[in-house]
Amino acid sequence: MKFRIVHVTSYDYDAEVWLEPHYLRFRPRTTAYLSRESFDLSFASEPAGRREIIDEESNVMEFLWFSGLTRKLQIRAESVIESREYNPLGFILYPSSFNQLPVSYDKEQRSLLSAYILKTAIPVALVHFGGNVQSASSYDTIQYLLNLTNRIHDDFAVVYREVGPPLAPGVTFDGKEGSCRDLSWMMILLLRHQGFAARFTSGYFYFAMDAAAYELHAWVEVFLPGSGWLGLDPSHGILAGNTHFPIASSAHYAHTMPVTGGIRGESASTLKTQLSIEEI
């Protein structure tokens, strides 16, 4: 399958501002099932300069800098990608000890994965929730990850929040609802509490149905030897498959946002986004 993705992001300011340097994350990542045929960025007003860079976690970004005053920043990203058949469970865990919980990374892995296993305090009720799912899964690693993804999908309502960082895991857990980024961040912190290396991934999701649908999306990736980074989508209760199109992954959600940057000047701003994904 081939897809064309067009993502337009516009910031309108009610007074002239000076744009500080910005980082952009719009380029779909190449994966085992995904090839990028083309990628293009265009702007309502061209930046003074731009450079493609690779960040600390191997995400490809565009770094922009600007000159002069403006009342608008508009970014249009267009990608053409090819998606191939992909079985997310087509692996074995090795060493075989990873088939049973708790998982235990070796010394070298723990060093390399240190940012992704860093624990943060989470509510006791969330700890018990995860423990109950582990017990019901007979402490089988893959079965637990599948069951946890399904349980979050079944027990929590998905709501749409266009802006703002993920809610604290206790707020999401107590309210039994959240956006895709809220549910993903809650799941990541639970998995880290249980000893897994887990990271936040942002990108696009295409629903291959009779009436095709798509969305800006966030999901979870867990590192398992033999699998690598395995994608889990708690919003939909599924493993990430060949219509999940990742852009950026990080130990912290703030480093996966499409646009990161600031302004100089006093002005209110209005954010508008438009997304279209079509099979071609």
Coordinates of C-alpha atoms in Angstrom, one line a residue:
M1 CA 0.0 0.0 0.0
K2 CA 1.1 3.5 -0.8
F3 CA -0.1 6.6 1.1
R4 CA 0.2 10.3 0.7
I5 CA 0.2 12.3 4.0
V6 CA -0.3 16.0 4.0
H7 CA 0.0 17.7 7.4
V8 CA -0.4 21.5 7.7
T9 CA 0.3 23.3 11.0
S10 CA -0.4 27.1 11.3
Y11 CA 0.3 29.5 14.1
D12 CA -1.3 32.9 13.8
Y13 CA -0.2 35.7 16.1
D14 CA -2.3 38.8 16.9
A15 CA 0.9 41.0 16.8
E16 CA 4.2 40.8 15.1
V17 CA 6.7 38.4 16.8
W18 CA 10.3 37.3 16.4
L19 CA 10.5 33.5 15.9
E20 CA 13.2 31.8 17.9
P21 CA 14.8 28.7 16.3
H22 CA 12.4 25.8 16.0
Y23 CA 12.6 22.0 15.8
L24 CA 10.2 20.2 13.5
R25 CA 9.2 16.5 13.6
F26 CA 7.1 15.6 10.6
R27 CA 9.2 13.0 8.7
P28 CA 7.8 9.5 8.8
R29 CA 10.4 7.0 10.1
T30 CA 11.7 4.1 8.0
T31 CA 10.9 0.8 9.7
A32 CA 10.8 -3.0 8.9
Y33 CA 7.4 -2.4 7.2
L34 CA 7.6 1.2 6.0
S35 CA 9.6 2.9 3.3
R36 CA 9.6 6.7 2.7
E37 CA 9.5 7.5 -1.0
S38 CA 9.5 11.3 -0.6
F39 CA 9.3 14.0 2.0
D40 CA 8.9 17.8 1.5
L41 CA 8.5 20.7 3.8
S42 CA 7.2 24.1 2.6
F43 CA 6.4 27.3 4.5
A44 CA 4.2 30.4 4.1
S45 CA 7.4 32.4 4.6
E46 CA 10.7 30.7 4.1
P47 CA 13.0 30.5 7.1
A48 CA 16.4 32.2 7.0
G49 CA 18.0 28.7 7.2
R50 CA 17.3 25.1 7.9
R51 CA 19.2 21.9 8.5
E52 CA 18.3 18.3 8.8
I53 CA 19.6 16.9 12.1
I54 CA 19.5 13.7 14.1
D55 CA 18.6 14.1 17.8
E56 CA 20.0 12.3 20.9
E57 CA 17.5 9.4 20.3
S58 CA 18.1 9.0 16.5
N59 CA 15.0 10.9 15.5
V60 CA 15.4 12.9 12.3
M61 CA 14.3 16.5 12.7
E62 CA 14.4 19.8 10.8
F63 CA 16.1 22.7 12.6
L64 CA 15.0 26.1 11.4
W65 CA 16.1 29.6 12.2
F66 CA 14.4 32.9 11.2
S67 CA 15.0 36.6 10.5
G68 CA 12.5 39.5 10.7
L69 CA 9.1 39.9 12.3
T70 CA 6.1 37.9 11.4
R71 CA 2.5 37.3 12.3
K72 CA 2.3 33.7 11.0
L73 CA 4.2 30.5 11.0
Q74 CA 2.8 27.9 8.6
I75 CA 4.4 24.5 7.9
R76 CA 3.2 22.1 5.2
A77 CA 4.7 18.6 5.3
E78 CA 3.9 16.1 2.5
S79 CA 5.1 12.5 2.5
V80 CA 4.7 9.6 0.2
I81 CA 5.3 6.2 2.0
E82 CA 4.9 2.6 1.1
S83 CA 3.7 0.1 3.7
R84 CA 4.3 -3.6 3.4
E85 CA 2.8 -6.7 5.1
Y86 CA 4.0 -7.0 8.7
N87 CA 3.4 -9.4 11.5
P88 CA 4.2 -7.6 14.8
L89 CA 4.3 -10.9 16.6
G90 CA 6.7 -12.5 14.2
F91 CA 9.6 -13.0 16.6
I92 CA 10.9 -15.0 19.5
L93 CA 12.3 -13.6 22.7
Y94 CA 15.9 -14.3 23.4
P95 CA 17.2 -15.0 26.0
S96 CA 14.2 -17.2 26.7
S97 CA 14.1 -15.9 30.3
F98 CA 12.3 -12.8 28.9
N99 CA 9.3 -15.0 28.2
Q100 CA 8.4 -14.8 31.9
L101 CA 8.0 -11.8 34.2
P102 CA 9.7 -10.0 35.6
V103 CA 12.0 -9.0 32.8
S104 CA 15.7 -8.5 33.6
Y105 CA 18.0 -6.6 31.2
D106 CA 21.7 -7.3 31.4
K107 CA 24.2 -4.7 32.5
E108 CA 25.0 -3.4 29.0
Q109 CA 21.3 -3.2 28.1
R110 CA 20.5 -1.3 31.3
S111 CA 23.1 1.2 30.5
L112 CA 21.9 1.8 26.9
L113 CA 18.2 1.8 28.0
S114 CA 18.7 3.9 31.1
A115 CA 16.4 6.8 30.0
Y116 CA 13.6 4.3 29.2
I117 CA 13.7 2.4 32.5
L118 CA 13.8 5.4 34.7
K119 CA 11.0 5.0 37.3
T120 CA 8.6 7.7 38.3
A121 CA 6.2 7.5 41.3
I122 CA 2.7 6.3 40.2
P123 CA -0.5 5.8 42.2
V124 CA -0.8 2.6 44.2
A125 CA -4.1 1.8 42.5
L126 CA -2.4 1.9 39.1
V127 CA 0.3 -0.5 40.5
H128 CA -2.4 -2.9 41.6
F129 CA -4.1 -2.6 38.3
G130 CA -1.0 -3.7 36.5
G131 CA -0.3 -6.5 39.0
N132 CA -3.7 -7.9 38.5
V133 CA -3.2 -8.1 34.8
Q134 CA 0.1 -9.7 35.2
S135 CA -1.4 -12.4 37.5
A136 CA -4.3 -13.0 35.1
S137 CA -1.7 -13.4 32.3
S138 CA 0.2 -16.1 34.3
Y139 CA 3.3 -13.8 34.2
D140 CA 3.8 -14.6 30.5
T141 CA 5.5 -11.5 29.1
I142 CA 3.9 -11.3 25.6
Q143 CA 0.5 -12.3 26.9
Y144 CA 0.7 -9.7 29.7
L145 CA 1.6 -6.9 27.2
L146 CA -1.3 -7.9 25.0
N147 CA -3.7 -8.1 27.9
L148 CA -2.6 -4.8 29.4
T149 CA -3.1 -3.1 26.0
N150 CA -6.6 -4.5 25.8
R151 CA -7.5 -3.8 29.4
I152 CA -6.6 -0.1 29.0
H153 CA -8.6 0.0 25.8
D154 CA -11.6 -1.7 27.5
D155 CA -11.5 0.2 30.8
F156 CA -10.8 3.7 29.6
A157 CA -12.7 6.0 27.3
V158 CA -10.7 7.7 24.6
V159 CA -11.3 11.5 24.4
Y160 CA -9.9 14.1 22.1
R161 CA -7.6 16.9 23.4
E162 CA -6.0 18.9 20.6
V163 CA -3.4 20.6 22.8
G164 CA -1.6 20.2 26.1
P165 CA 0.9 17.7 27.5
P166 CA -0.3 14.3 28.7
L167 CA -2.2 14.3 32.0
A168 CA -0.5 12.9 35.1
P169 CA -1.1 9.1 35.3
G170 CA -3.2 9.4 38.4
V171 CA -5.5 11.8 36.8
T172 CA -6.0 9.5 33.8
F173 CA -6.4 6.4 35.9
D174 CA -8.9 8.0 38.3
G175 CA -10.9 9.6 35.5
K176 CA -11.0 6.4 33.5
E177 CA -10.5 8.4 30.3
G178 CA -7.8 10.2 28.3
S179 CA -6.5 11.1 24.9
C180 CA -4.1 8.8 23.1
R181 CA -1.1 10.6 24.7
D182 CA -2.7 10.4 28.2
L183 CA -3.3 6.6 28.0
S184 CA 0.2 6.0 26.4
W185 CA 2.0 8.0 29.1
M186 CA 0.1 6.3 31.9
M187 CA 1.0 2.9 30.3
I188 CA 4.7 3.8 29.9
L189 CA 5.1 4.8 33.5
L190 CA 3.4 1.6 34.7
L191 CA 5.6 -0.5 32.5
R192 CA 8.7 1.2 33.7
H193 CA 7.6 0.6 37.3
Q194 CA 7.5 -3.1 36.4
G195 CA 11.0 -3.1 35.0
F196 CA 10.3 -2.7 31.3
A197 CA 12.1 -0.2 29.0
A198 CA 9.3 1.8 27.5
R199 CA 9.2 4.9 25.3
F200 CA 6.6 7.4 23.8
T201 CA 6.0 7.4 20.1
S202 CA 4.2 9.9 18.0
G203 CA 3.0 9.7 14.4
Y204 CA -0.1 8.9 12.4
F205 CA -2.6 6.1 12.4
Y206 CA -4.6 5.1 9.3
F207 CA -7.8 3.0 9.8
A208 CA -8.0 0.6 6.9
M209 CA -11.8 0.4 6.8
D210 CA -14.6 0.8 4.2
A211 CA -14.7 4.5 5.1
A212 CA -11.0 5.2 5.7
A213 CA -10.1 7.4 8.7
Y214 CA -6.9 8.7 10.1
E215 CA -5.5 10.7 13.0
L216 CA -2.5 12.2 14.6
H217 CA -1.6 9.6 17.1
A218 CA 0.6 8.5 20.0
W219 CA 1.4 5.0 21.3
V220 CA 3.9 3.0 23.4
E221 CA 7.0 1.0 22.4
V222 CA 8.6 -1.6 24.7
F223 CA 12.0 -3.0 24.2
L224 CA 12.3 -6.8 24.3
P225 CA 15.4 -8.7 23.1
G226 CA 14.4 -10.6 20.0
S227 CA 11.7 -8.2 19.1
G228 CA 13.4 -4.8 19.5
W229 CA 11.0 -2.0 20.1
L230 CA 7.5 -3.5 20.1
G231 CA 4.6 -1.1 19.5
L232 CA 1.5 -1.2 21.7
D233 CA -1.5 1.0 21.1
P234 CA -3.7 1.2 24.2
S235 CA -6.1 3.7 22.6
H236 CA -7.2 1.0 20.1
G237 CA -6.3 -2.1 22.1
I238 CA -3.9 -3.5 19.4
L239 CA -0.3 -3.9 18.6
A240 CA 1.2 -1.2 16.3
G241 CA 0.9 -2.5 12.8
N242 CA 1.7 -1.5 9.2
T243 CA -0.7 1.5 9.3
H244 CA 0.9 3.0 12.3
F245 CA 3.4 5.5 10.8
P246 CA 5.9 6.6 13.5
I247 CA 7.7 9.9 13.3
A248 CA 9.6 10.3 16.7
S249 CA 10.2 8.2 19.8
S250 CA 11.6 9.4 23.1
A251 CA 11.9 8.6 26.8
H252 CA 9.9 11.8 27.3
Y253 CA 6.8 12.9 25.3
A254 CA 8.0 16.5 25.1
H255 CA 10.7 15.4 22.6
T256 CA 8.2 13.9 20.1
M257 CA 6.0 17.0 19.6
P258 CA 5.7 18.1 15.9
V259 CA 6.8 21.7 16.5
T260 CA 9.1 22.9 19.3
G261 CA 10.2 26.5 19.6
G262 CA 9.4 29.9 21.1
I263 CA 8.8 33.5 20.2
R264 CA 10.0 36.9 21.3
G265 CA 7.2 39.5 21.7
E266 CA 3.9 39.8 23.4
S267 CA 1.2 38.1 21.3
A268 CA -1.6 35.6 21.7
S269 CA -1.5 32.7 19.2
T270 CA -4.0 30.5 17.5
L271 CA -3.0 26.9 16.4
K272 CA -4.7 25.2 13.5
T273 CA -3.8 21.8 12.1
Q274 CA -5.0 19.9 9.0
L275 CA -4.2 16.3 8.2
S276 CA -5.1 14.2 5.2
I277 CA -3.9 10.6 4.5
E278 CA -5.0 8.9 1.3
E279 CA -4.1 5.6 -0.4
I280 CA -2.6 6.1 -3.8

